Amino acid sequence: MQTSFDIAIIGAGPAGMSAAITAAETGASVVVLDDKPKAGGQIYRNVADSPLQDPNLLGEDYLQGKALLERFENSPVERIQGATVWHLGDNGEVLFSKDQQTCSLTARELMLSCGAMERPFPIPGWHLPGVMSAGSAQVMLKSDALVMDGAIFAGTGPLLYLIVAQYLRLGVKVKALVDTTSKSGYIQAASHFGGALSGLPMIQKGLTLLAEIKRAGVPVYRFAESLSVQGEEKVTALQFNCGKQQHLLETEHLFLHQGVIPNLNMTRSLGLEHRWCEQQLCWKPDLNEWGQSSIDSISVAGDCSGIVGADGSQMMGKMVALNQLYRLGLIDREQRDQQAVSSRKQLSRLNSFRRFIDTLYRPIDQHRIPSQADTVICRCEEQNLEQLQQGFAQGARGPNELKGLTRCGMGPCQGRQCGHTVSELLAQWRGERVEEVGYYRLRSPMRLLNLTELSRFNRISAANPPEKKVLAGERR
Amino acid sequence: MRSDVLIIGGGIQGCATAYQLALRGVSVTVLEKDWVSRHASGVNAGGVRLLGRHLSEVELSKASMALWPDLDDELDADTGFSCRSLINIAADETDMEILHGRQQQMHQRGLHHEVIIDQKELRERLPHVADFCVGGVVSETDGYAIPYKTTLAFRNAAARQGARFVEGVTATGIRKVGDSWLVSSEDAEFEGEYLINCAGAWADKIAVMIGDNVPLSYSAPMLMITTRMPHFATPVVGAVSRPLSFKQFENGTVLIGGGAKGFADRDANRTRLDYAKLAGGAKNAIDFFPIMKSASINRMWAGLEAYMPDNLPVIGKAVNADKAFHVFGFSAHGFQMGPIVGQVMADLVTEGSSSFDLQAFRIDRFERKVL
């Protein structure tokens, strides 16, 4: 296999697949690295070989991915599945683990499409065993047909409703849906209704899901606040308020979800410029209209550029690929602009609908910025709010200083679970904007790396990747 | 605003110096271009090491070591200091010969803190050491501390004594006008009677502004740390002639160093890692401690550090200016010396001299007399 390419794409979700298809069509040499056994990303996980008897129960949107996946698998692209990228260099170097071996390749252009992750839900007791994210419920369902009977689902956002509906269609009992979507979310969202009209079919989908859940007889608690997980060794109950009414629901399984945020570890480790997005309450890499980052040869597409959804990711992947083809001299400016027209139009339509979603399902402050002293912030190093406050009092004003003093963010997740919380907390304590506070300075390896594997790595021999793949098409 | 002393650089040397001066009632301002402990002082391996010091450093290092055990009380803070002993492992008989040669030199000078151990004792102290290792040398007083916490502890203690810290201010110009040192930044000017250059990897630039040339270089020594492992090593570990250095912290994580250097871009405050070299460090760790085979690396990083051609620091008076001093170039082993260096500098400023022999650390030691 060759070890240098025109374009290396990290992540084979909707953005990565669509970029790969576009780029390969025009004759660029493309490699796609993906950490899962099969392409599809989180959204289209196992779409072509679902373990479920009737994958139709997962819904139309899910099955839509099949067509994209097929096109991807038929395009002349080097696909490396099961590859954990642990280092990306601003010089186009890619180091990745596959079959316990470190391999390297280089590319003129890098495209990051490593998707989103669920927003942390730092409420009292969220670290207890038995508390999982709704996303992990979906992963278990899509890849292993595993479900939890009698669980409570709590939080806000379309994905939460979707997984509850999917559970119900499979005949799994759901104890309750505790909906934290706020009244002010509804009021604010109404003012964005103009934007939402263009996405009317999608609103319809959301409403249908909610109706389906109610019809199935699942108790739905709306406008829930002050969530707190009860239990000593593991979760025993969820406590929350609806208005002045306090509720306590017993459960052994609790799934939390309050939207998704970009998966930042790669863009951060690369040292790309980022900015804080108030609409989506998350950090985003700073990109131009073609997804190009502060380093020209590195572009970002899909949810890791800011949440755009599966369809938006697909559009963006195409646009980024067109721009990279232009940069590589394989198409001219006019071709790029012209071929991007319809994707750009659709993307902008989707984005105005996204504003509506972001406003409606905006996670409330108290579920993002903890106020109880013993609420765990950093799960890896078990640092709670009080310990961080002490670090701040000792003079650690930024995330990196706080990390040095308290170990918050030093564990194996590299701050994925606490980074946003820490940025927002410090902004609150300093009385400044999140933008001024910043984020952790991240480093490779982006994933845990086995010492033996690293010890065998040397630049010269590591250029031989583990397996040879037959290309599905012609290469220029 | 005028202070008695201006210090440029908020690393451990600058903070310790500020602390000692403030203790003596001297007014101090520390100018730091980023934030205190941002570079080498905050991200180094935390080794508190007396073992294997260059002969001209031994006295300073010994005196500093005597301060470490009481540092938490003195600074009213937690530096994370832990006395664990440090063992340099001999991989073969040639290494043992090197150790015996060194011991002879040390004994001649009346120094007995480094003790050679045989294979049996090595295994008792480090049960997981590889079979091929034949012995080693141990220093019982050595250990580690948490660098960021230690530097911050000095800073906070200094601040409590009245020292002023100004962060995010880069010294862009230095002049001597009459009895005053004037240090200007983009939008401010600071004034002091004395000036101390503690600017680490940027110290040659400050030295030039003061009037002294110095052949400083800078680099990016790299480190990596594992996730938590079962406890297997109490002492801090080094090797006599191979680039190996690691320590297992109380929480089980293992820090692997060894001096391999990445690439430093000091103008951009950035470092780049050299993964092939880190791979070499990984191999050494596994060779010496097979239990490390299954370790998972959690983080890798590098700091920006200043090096001198002879790997010895510059400590002492400026040559071409009055009432100016230099403290930098510790060449990746200055952390342990921080506590004593603070005292030495305070002595130089307030007494005009130090009880230590600082000859080997003169800034002009590389000046060629004749061409």
Coordinates of C-alpha atoms in Angstrom, one line a residue, chain A:
Chain A
M1 CA 0.0 0.0 0.0
Q2 CA 1.1 3.5 -0.6
T3 CA 2.0 5.6 2.4
S4 CA 1.4 9.1 1.0
F5 CA -1.9 10.4 -0.2
D6 CA -3.5 13.5 -1.5
I7 CA -6.1 13.5 1.2
A8 CA -6.3 11.6 4.5
I9 CA -9.7 11.6 6.1
I10 CA -10.1 10.7 9.7
G11 CA -13.5 9.2 10.5
A12 CA -15.9 7.4 8.3
G13 CA -19.2 8.9 9.3
P14 CA -21.5 10.9 7.0
A15 CA -18.9 13.7 6.5
G16 CA -16.0 11.5 6.0
M17 CA -17.7 9.1 3.6
S18 CA -19.2 11.8 1.5
A19 CA -15.9 13.7 1.3
A20 CA -14.1 10.5 0.3
I21 CA -16.7 9.8 -2.4
T22 CA -16.4 13.3 -3.8
A23 CA -12.6 13.4 -3.7
A24 CA -12.1 9.9 -5.2
E25 CA -14.5 10.7 -8.1
T26 CA -12.2 13.4 -9.2
G27 CA -9.1 11.2 -9.1
A28 CA -7.5 12.3 -5.8
S29 CA -5.7 9.5 -3.9
V30 CA -7.7 9.2 -0.7
V31 CA -7.2 7.2 2.5
V32 CA -9.9 7.0 5.1
L33 CA -9.0 5.9 8.7
D34 CA -11.8 4.9 11.0
D35 CA -11.6 3.5 14.5
K36 CA -14.6 1.2 14.2
P37 CA -14.7 -2.2 12.5
K38 CA -17.2 -0.9 10.0
A39 CA -17.7 2.5 8.4
G40 CA -20.8 4.5 9.2
G41 CA -19.9 6.6 12.2
Q42 CA -22.0 6.8 15.3
I43 CA -25.2 7.6 13.4
Y44 CA -25.0 4.8 10.8
R45 CA -23.3 2.3 13.1
N46 CA -23.8 -1.3 11.8
V47 CA -26.4 0.0 9.3
A48 CA -25.5 -2.7 6.7
D49 CA -25.3 -5.6 9.2
S50 CA -27.6 -4.8 12.1
P51 CA -27.8 -7.5 14.8
L52 CA -31.5 -6.7 15.1
Q53 CA -34.0 -8.9 13.5
D54 CA -35.9 -5.9 12.1
P55 CA -33.6 -2.9 11.8
N56 CA -36.6 -1.0 10.3
L57 CA -37.5 -0.4 14.0
L58 CA -34.6 2.0 14.3
G59 CA -36.2 4.3 11.9
E60 CA -36.0 5.7 8.4
D61 CA -33.2 8.1 9.1
Y62 CA -30.9 5.3 10.2
L63 CA -31.6 3.2 7.2
Q64 CA -30.9 6.1 4.9
G65 CA -27.3 5.7 5.7
K66 CA -27.2 2.4 3.8
A67 CA -27.1 4.1 0.4
L68 CA -24.2 6.4 1.4
L69 CA -22.3 3.5 2.9
E70 CA -22.7 1.5 -0.4
R71 CA -21.4 4.4 -2.5
F72 CA -18.5 4.8 -0.1
E73 CA -17.6 1.1 -0.2
N74 CA -17.7 1.2 -4.0
S75 CA -15.5 4.2 -4.4
P76 CA -11.8 3.9 -5.2
V77 CA -10.6 4.8 -1.7
E78 CA -8.1 3.2 0.6
R79 CA -10.2 2.3 3.6
I80 CA -8.5 1.4 6.9
Q81 CA -11.0 0.3 9.5
G82 CA -10.2 -0.4 13.1
A83 CA -7.4 2.2 13.0
T84 CA -7.0 4.3 16.1
V85 CA -5.3 7.6 15.0
W86 CA -3.2 8.7 18.0
H87 CA -1.2 11.5 16.4
L88 CA -1.8 14.0 13.7
G89 CA 0.9 16.5 12.8
D90 CA 0.4 19.9 11.3
N91 CA 2.7 18.7 8.6
G92 CA 0.2 16.0 7.4
E93 CA 1.7 13.1 9.4
V94 CA -0.7 10.5 10.6
L95 CA 0.3 7.9 13.2
F96 CA -2.2 5.2 14.0
S97 CA -2.6 1.9 15.8
K98 CA -3.9 -1.1 14.0
D99 CA -3.7 -4.6 15.2
Q100 CA -1.4 -3.5 18.0
Q101 CA 1.1 -1.9 15.6
T102 CA 1.8 1.7 15.1
C103 CA 1.8 2.7 11.4
S104 CA 2.4 6.0 9.7
L105 CA 1.3 7.8 6.6
T106 CA 1.4 11.3 5.2
A107 CA -1.1 13.4 3.2
R108 CA -1.0 16.7 1.5
E109 CA -4.4 17.5 2.9
L110 CA -6.0 16.3 6.2
M111 CA -9.7 16.2 6.8
L112 CA -11.0 15.6 10.3
S113 CA -14.5 14.3 10.6
C114 CA -14.3 12.6 13.9
G115 CA -17.9 13.5 14.9
A116 CA -19.5 14.4 18.1
M117 CA -19.7 13.2 21.6
E118 CA -22.5 13.5 24.2
R119 CA -22.4 16.6 26.3
P120 CA -21.3 15.8 29.9
F121 CA -24.2 15.9 32.3
P122 CA -22.4 16.9 35.6
I123 CA -25.2 16.7 38.2
P124 CA -24.8 15.2 41.6
G125 CA -24.3 11.4 41.4
W126 CA -23.8 11.3 37.6
H127 CA -20.7 9.3 38.1
L128 CA -22.4 6.4 39.9
P129 CA -22.5 2.9 38.3
G130 CA -25.9 2.4 36.6
V131 CA -25.8 5.9 35.1
M132 CA -25.0 5.9 31.4
S133 CA -25.5 8.2 28.5
A134 CA -28.4 7.7 26.1
G135 CA -25.8 7.5 23.4
S136 CA -24.3 4.4 24.9
A137 CA -27.8 2.9 25.0
Q138 CA -27.9 3.4 21.3
V139 CA -24.5 2.0 20.7
M140 CA -25.5 -1.2 22.7
L141 CA -28.6 -1.4 20.7
K142 CA -27.1 -0.9 17.3
S143 CA -24.0 -3.0 17.7
D144 CA -25.1 -5.8 20.1
A145 CA -28.9 -5.6 20.2
L146 CA -28.5 -5.0 24.0
V147 CA -31.2 -3.2 26.0
M148 CA -31.9 -2.3 29.6
D149 CA -35.4 -3.0 30.9
G150 CA -37.1 -0.5 33.2
A151 CA -34.7 2.4 32.7
I152 CA -35.3 6.1 33.1
F153 CA -34.3 8.4 30.3
A154 CA -33.6 12.0 31.4
G155 CA -32.5 15.1 29.7
T156 CA -33.3 16.9 26.5
G157 CA -32.7 16.8 22.7
P158 CA -34.0 14.9 19.7
L159 CA -31.6 11.9 20.2
L160 CA -33.2 11.3 23.6
Y161 CA -36.6 10.9 22.2
L162 CA -35.3 8.8 19.4
I163 CA -33.7 6.2 21.6
V164 CA -36.8 6.0 23.8
A165 CA -39.0 5.4 20.8
Q166 CA -36.6 2.8 19.5
Y167 CA -36.7 1.0 22.8
L168 CA -40.5 1.1 22.8
R169 CA -40.8 -0.3 19.3
L170 CA -38.6 -3.2 20.4
G171 CA -41.0 -3.8 23.3
V172 CA -38.6 -2.8 26.0
K173 CA -40.2 -1.3 29.1
V174 CA -39.2 2.3 29.8
K175 CA -39.9 3.6 33.3
A176 CA -40.1 7.3 32.6
L177 CA -38.9 10.1 30.3
V178 CA -37.8 13.0 32.4
D179 CA -37.7 15.9 30.0
T180 CA -35.5 18.8 31.0
T181 CA -36.3 21.0 28.0
S182 CA -37.1 24.3 29.5
K183 CA -40.1 26.6 29.1
S184 CA -37.8 29.4 28.1
G185 CA -36.3 27.1 25.5
Y186 CA -39.8 26.9 23.9
I187 CA -40.4 30.6 24.2
Q188 CA -37.0 31.5 22.7
A189 CA -37.3 28.9 20.0
A190 CA -40.6 30.4 18.9
S191 CA -38.7 33.5 17.9
H192 CA -36.6 31.4 15.5
F193 CA -39.7 29.8 14.0
G194 CA -39.0 31.4 10.7
G195 CA -35.8 29.4 10.4
A196 CA -37.6 26.3 11.6
L197 CA -40.2 26.5 8.9
S198 CA -37.7 25.4 6.4
G199 CA -37.1 22.3 8.5
L200 CA -40.8 21.6 9.1
P201 CA -40.6 17.9 8.2
M202 CA -37.9 17.5 10.8
I203 CA -40.0 19.2 13.5
Q204 CA -42.8 16.8 12.5
K205 CA -40.5 13.9 13.1
G206 CA -39.7 15.1 16.6
L207 CA -43.4 15.6 17.5
T208 CA -44.3 12.2 16.1
L209 CA -41.6 10.6 18.3
L210 CA -42.9 12.4 21.4
A211 CA -46.5 11.4 20.6
E212 CA -45.4 7.8 20.1
I213 CA -43.7 7.8 23.5
K214 CA -46.8 9.2 25.2
R215 CA -49.1 6.8 23.4
A216 CA -47.0 3.9 24.7
G217 CA -48.0 4.9 28.2
V218 CA -44.6 6.0 29.3
P219 CA -44.8 8.7 32.0
V220 CA -43.3 11.9 30.7
Y221 CA -42.2 14.6 33.2
R222 CA -41.8 17.9 31.5
F223 CA -39.8 21.0 32.4
A224 CA -37.8 19.0 34.9
E225 CA -35.1 20.8 36.8
S226 CA -32.5 20.2 39.6
L227 CA -31.8 16.6 38.6
S228 CA -29.8 14.7 41.1
V229 CA -28.9 11.0 41.1
Q230 CA -29.4 9.2 44.4
G231 CA -27.4 6.2 45.5
E232 CA -24.2 5.2 47.4
E233 CA -22.5 2.4 45.5
K234 CA -24.7 2.7 42.5
V235 CA -27.8 4.5 41.3
T236 CA -31.0 3.8 43.2
A237 CA -33.2 6.7 42.2
L238 CA -33.5 10.0 40.3
Q239 CA -34.7 13.1 42.1
F240 CA -35.9 16.2 40.3
N241 CA -38.4 19.0 40.4
C242 CA -41.2 19.9 38.1
G243 CA -42.3 23.4 39.1
K244 CA -42.7 23.2 42.9
Q245 CA -43.3 19.5 42.9
Q246 CA -40.4 17.2 43.9
H247 CA -40.3 13.7 42.4
L248 CA -38.2 10.7 43.3
L249 CA -38.3 7.8 40.9
E250 CA -36.5 4.6 41.8
T251 CA -34.4 2.9 39.2
E252 CA -31.3 0.8 38.6
H253 CA -30.6 2.2 35.1
L254 CA -30.5 5.8 34.2
F255 CA -29.7 7.2 30.8
L256 CA -28.8 10.8 30.6
H257 CA -28.5 13.0 27.5
Q258 CA -28.5 16.7 26.9
G259 CA -27.3 17.0 23.4
V260 CA -24.0 16.5 21.6
I261 CA -20.9 18.6 21.3
P262 CA -17.9 18.4 18.9
N263 CA -15.3 15.8 19.6
L264 CA -12.4 18.1 20.1
N265 CA -9.4 16.1 21.0
M266 CA -8.0 15.9 17.5
T267 CA -8.6 19.5 16.6
R268 CA -7.2 20.6 20.0
S269 CA -4.2 18.4 19.9
L270 CA -3.3 19.8 16.5
G271 CA -3.3 23.3 18.1
L272 CA -6.0 24.6 15.7
E273 CA -7.6 27.9 16.7
H274 CA -11.0 27.5 18.4
R275 CA -13.8 29.7 19.5
W276 CA -16.6 29.4 21.9
C277 CA -20.1 29.1 20.3
E278 CA -22.8 30.6 22.5
Q279 CA -25.5 29.1 20.4
Q280 CA -24.3 25.6 20.8
L281 CA -22.5 26.2 24.1
C282 CA -19.4 24.5 23.0
W283 CA -15.9 25.1 21.6
K284 CA -15.6 24.8 17.8
P285 CA -12.5 24.9 15.6
D286 CA -12.3 28.3 13.8
L287 CA -13.1 27.5 10.1
N288 CA -13.6 29.4 6.9
E289 CA -16.6 28.8 4.7
W290 CA -14.8 25.7 3.2
G291 CA -14.1 24.1 6.5
Q292 CA -10.5 25.1 6.4
S293 CA -8.9 25.6 9.8
S294 CA -6.2 27.9 11.0
I295 CA -3.7 25.6 9.4
D296 CA -4.5 25.7 5.7
S297 CA -3.9 22.1 4.8
I298 CA -6.2 20.9 7.6
S299 CA -9.9 21.0 7.2
V300 CA -12.7 19.9 9.5
A301 CA -16.2 18.7 8.5
G302 CA -19.3 17.3 10.2
D303 CA -20.2 17.4 13.8
C304 CA -16.6 17.9 15.0
S305 CA -16.7 21.3 13.3
G306 CA -19.8 22.2 15.3
I307 CA -23.0 20.3 15.4
V308 CA -24.6 20.1 12.0
G309 CA -26.3 16.7 12.1
A310 CA -26.0 13.8 9.7
D311 CA -27.3 15.5 6.6
G312 CA -25.4 18.6 7.3
S313 CA -22.3 16.6 7.8
Q314 CA -22.8 15.0 4.4
M315 CA -23.1 18.3 2.7
M316 CA -20.1 19.7 4.5
G317 CA -18.0 16.7 3.7
K318 CA -18.6 17.3 0.1
M319 CA -17.8 21.0 0.2
V320 CA -14.6 20.4 2.1
A321 CA -13.5 17.8 -0.4
L322 CA -14.2 20.1 -3.3
N323 CA -12.1 22.8 -1.7
Q324 CA -9.3 20.3 -1.1
L325 CA -9.5 19.1 -4.7
Y326 CA -9.2 22.8 -5.7
R327 CA -6.2 23.2 -3.4
L328 CA -4.6 20.1 -4.9
G329 CA -5.1 21.6 -8.4
L330 CA -7.4 18.8 -9.5
I331 CA -10.3 21.1 -10.2
D332 CA -10.4 24.8 -10.8
R333 CA -12.1 27.5 -8.7
E334 CA -15.1 27.7 -10.9
Q335 CA -15.7 23.9 -10.7
R336 CA -15.4 24.0 -7.0
D337 CA -17.8 26.8 -6.5
Q338 CA -20.3 25.5 -9.0
Q339 CA -20.3 21.9 -7.7
A340 CA -20.7 23.2 -4.1
V341 CA -23.8 25.3 -4.8
S342 CA -26.5 22.8 -4.0
S343 CA -24.7 21.5 -0.9
R344 CA -24.1 25.0 0.4
K345 CA -27.7 25.9 -0.1
Q346 CA -28.9 22.8 1.7
L347 CA -26.4 23.3 4.5
S348 CA -27.6 26.8 5.1
R349 CA -31.2 25.6 5.2
L350 CA -30.3 23.0 7.7
N351 CA -28.3 25.5 9.8
S352 CA -31.3 27.8 10.2
F353 CA -33.2 24.8 11.4
R354 CA -30.3 23.9 13.7
R355 CA -30.7 27.3 15.4
F356 CA -34.2 26.4 16.3
I357 CA -33.1 23.0 17.7
D358 CA -30.2 24.6 19.6
T359 CA -32.5 27.1 21.2
L360 CA -35.3 24.8 22.0
Y361 CA -33.1 22.1 23.5
R362 CA -30.5 24.4 25.1
P363 CA -29.3 22.5 28.2
I364 CA -30.1 24.6 31.3
D365 CA -27.3 26.2 33.2
Q366 CA -27.7 24.2 36.4
H367 CA -27.2 21.0 34.4
R368 CA -24.0 22.3 32.8
I369 CA -22.4 24.3 35.5
P370 CA -22.5 22.4 38.8
S371 CA -23.1 24.2 42.1
Q372 CA -23.1 21.4 44.6
A373 CA -19.7 21.0 46.3
D374 CA -19.5 17.2 46.0
T375 CA -20.6 17.0 42.3
V376 CA -17.9 15.1 40.5
I377 CA -16.5 17.1 37.6
C378 CA -13.5 15.0 36.4
R379 CA -14.5 11.4 36.5
C380 CA -11.0 10.0 35.7
E381 CA -9.3 11.7 38.6
E382 CA -12.4 12.0 40.8
Q383 CA -12.2 15.7 41.3
N384 CA -15.3 17.4 42.6
L385 CA -16.5 21.0 42.5
E386 CA -15.1 21.8 45.9
Q387 CA -11.6 20.6 45.0
L388 CA -11.6 22.7 41.8
Q389 CA -12.8 25.7 43.8
Q390 CA -9.8 25.2 46.1
G391 CA -7.5 25.0 43.2
F392 CA -8.9 28.3 41.8
A393 CA -8.5 29.9 45.2
Q394 CA -4.8 28.8 45.2
G395 CA -4.3 30.8 42.0
A396 CA -5.1 28.5 39.2
R397 CA -7.0 30.8 36.9
G398 CA -6.9 28.9 33.6
P399 CA -7.8 25.3 32.7
N400 CA -4.2 24.3 32.3
E401 CA -3.2 25.7 35.7
L402 CA -6.2 24.1 37.3
K403 CA -5.2 20.8 35.7
G404 CA -1.6 21.1 37.0
L405 CA -2.9 21.8 40.5
T406 CA -5.8 19.4 40.9
R407 CA -5.2 16.8 38.2
C408 CA -8.6 17.6 36.8
G409 CA -8.5 16.6 33.1
M410 CA -5.3 14.6 33.4
G411 CA -6.9 11.1 33.2
P412 CA -7.4 8.8 30.3
C413 CA -10.3 10.7 28.7
Q414 CA -8.0 13.7 28.3
G415 CA -10.6 16.1 29.4
R416 CA -13.4 15.0 27.1
Q417 CA -15.7 14.6 30.1
C418 CA -14.7 17.8 32.0
G419 CA -13.3 20.2 29.5
H420 CA -16.4 22.2 28.7
T421 CA -17.5 22.2 32.4
V422 CA -14.2 23.5 33.5
S423 CA -14.2 26.3 30.8
E424 CA -17.7 27.4 31.9
L425 CA -16.9 27.2 35.6
L426 CA -13.8 29.2 35.4
A427 CA -15.6 31.8 33.3
Q428 CA -18.2 32.1 36.0
W429 CA -15.6 32.4 38.8
R430 CA -13.5 34.9 36.9
G431 CA -16.6 36.8 35.7
E432 CA -15.3 36.7 32.2
R433 CA -16.4 35.2 28.9
V434 CA -15.6 31.5 28.2
E435 CA -13.6 32.6 25.2
E436 CA -11.1 34.3 27.5
V437 CA -10.8 31.3 29.8
G438 CA -9.8 28.9 27.0
Y439 CA -9.5 25.1 27.1
Y440 CA -6.9 22.5 28.0
R441 CA -3.8 22.3 26.0
L442 CA -4.0 18.8 24.6
R443 CA -1.3 16.5 23.2
S444 CA -0.9 13.3 21.4
P445 CA -1.5 10.5 22.0
M446 CA -5.2 11.2 21.4
R447 CA -6.0 7.8 22.6
L448 CA -4.3 5.5 25.2
L449 CA -1.3 3.9 23.6
N450 CA 0.3 0.7 24.6
L451 CA 3.9 1.0 25.6
T452 CA 5.1 -2.1 23.8
E453 CA 3.4 -1.0 20.6
L454 CA 5.2 2.4 20.8
S455 CA 8.5 0.7 21.6
R456 CA 8.4 -1.1 18.3
F457 CA 7.7 2.0 16.3
N458 CA 10.4 3.5 14.3
R459 CA 9.9 5.8 11.4
I460 CA 11.5 3.7 8.7
S461 CA 9.9 0.3 9.1
A462 CA 6.6 1.6 10.4
A463 CA 5.8 2.7 6.9
N464 CA 4.5 -0.8 6.2
P465 CA 0.8 -0.9 7.1
P466 CA -0.5 -4.2 8.4
E467 CA -2.6 -5.4 5.5
K468 CA -2.9 -4.9 1.8
K469 CA -6.3 -3.9 0.5
V470 CA -7.5 -4.4 -3.0
L471 CA -8.7 -1.2 -4.5
A472 CA -12.2 -1.1 -5.8
G473 CA -11.4 1.2 -8.7
E474 CA -8.8 2.8 -10.9
R475 CA -6.2 5.1 -9.4
R476 CA -4.8 8.0 -11.4

